[in-house]
Amino acid sequence: MGKSAKDKRDIYYRLAKEEGYRARSAYKLIQIDSKFDIFKGVTKAVDLCAAPGSWSQVLAKKLSRQNSDKNDVKIVAVDLQAMAPIPGVIQIQGDITNVSKKNEENKDSSEQTDVVFLPTCFFLFITVSFISFFLLILFIAILQVSTAEEIISHFEGEKADLVVCDGAPDVTGLHDLDEFIQGQLLLSALNITTFILKTGGIFIAKIFRGKDVALLYLQLKIFFNDVLITKPRSSRNSSIESFIVCRDYNPPDGYEPMMFNPLLEEKEDEYFENIMKCPNNYIIPFIVCGDLDGFDADRTYPLQLESGKDYVYREPTQAPINPPYQKACQMKKSSELLKPQLT
Ligand code: SAM
């Protein structure tokens, strides 16, 4: 396949390179903004699942352009993968599903307390206490701050106006599983958002519109007065992704944000009890965004887009740093992935 074949097949991939974005996803956020004006009045933003960083690039560009005092602007980007630096963006390499270690710490110490009180022999008691104390010190030494707490620490008590999350798991092709994992990511993003978003703030997140998304919508509707789904023109029709646009953050009265993974931890009963209180008859509006006369993500365009303007091939703006597929690429290059020939 020629170097320019992908430029021809994927117009947004090509535009991203021409305009210096690290990924074609940049246009999804740009088109969501053109429809919903999400950057209006925003000085502080969080980009969850940000690598390779094209949404952070858009945020940095927009926020620095619209705020004359650059000191007011704060952008925090988080991803499992390492990201090349972007001026004006604080980067955290971490897992957004990584919840507070404080609960684990408490659990550990209570288990240790049980162990301490079990032996009847005084000598054993001293030995166990000593070992427990040593383990506790070791545990505290290796204790890492959870991703959520790290994000919060960068805001120094202030809250964000906007949280965006383009998170996607490595898709397996098993739709139910992919949708479930995507749902988990979205809930983790929502969980972090409840700590860092100011009242009235906006939350945008990728969502896979599968058969079970109704529950996710309902959960979002508890926290935001206005929830809708949008599909930017730059998102291919063949992709099940859409984006949820949640405006006017307004958690229920008395809601206390909790550091836990909403689906996987013991407090899920408490969480769902909360959720079930909401009315279940809300129909989420679905809106297409992006100029309808603009480029269509599913079309193939000629290399020469305008007459008189020659096509020039450009390398991608920023190659990913240590992507998870790196080993597979190396193996492919050295023909290690070839199937053994049957003789
Ligand atoms: N918005 C990005 C951009 O414009 O460059 C593209 C994001 S990419 C579609 C999805 C990202 O989600 C990947 O970089 C992946 O590492 C990240 N991701 C998936 N699960 C994650 C998790 N649990 N915590 C943090 N990042 C995660």
mmCIF file of C-alpha atoms in Angstrom, residues 11 39 75 87 95 128 162 176 196 202 224-225 236 239-240 253 272 296 320:
data_model
loop_
_atom_site.group_PDB
_atom_site.id
_atom_site.type_symbol
_atom_site.label_atom_id
_atom_site.label_comp_id
_atom_site.label_asym_id
_atom_site.label_seq_id
_atom_site.Cartn_x
_atom_site.Cartn_y
_atom_site.Cartn_z
ATOM 1 C CA ILE A 11 -9.768 12.612 4.997
ATOM 2 C CA PHE A 39 -15.415 25.971 25.506
ATOM 3 C CA ILE A 75 -5.420 21.687 31.546
ATOM 4 C CA PRO A 87 2.826 23.180 26.057
ATOM 5 C CA ASP A 95 -5.390 4.548 34.974
ATOM 6 C CA VAL A 128 3.358 -10.451 64.628
ATOM 7 C CA LEU A 162 -15.035 21.060 31.537
ATOM 8 C CA ASP A 176 -20.955 -7.109 24.574
ATOM 9 C CA ILE A 196 -13.529 17.922 40.043
ATOM 10 C CA ILE A 202 -19.810 20.251 31.217
ATOM 11 C CA PHE A 224 -26.605 16.707 34.815
ATOM 12 C CA ASN A 225 -29.671 18.740 33.955
ATOM 13 C CA ARG A 236 -17.335 7.045 10.951
ATOM 14 C CA SER A 239 -18.202 2.966 14.343
ATOM 15 C CA ILE A 240 -20.578 2.369 17.267
ATOM 16 C CA ASP A 253 -28.838 17.361 47.050
ATOM 17 C CA PHE A 272 -27.475 1.758 42.513
ATOM 18 C CA ASP A 296 -17.649 12.915 5.300
ATOM 19 C CA PRO A 320 2.840 7.424 19.783
#
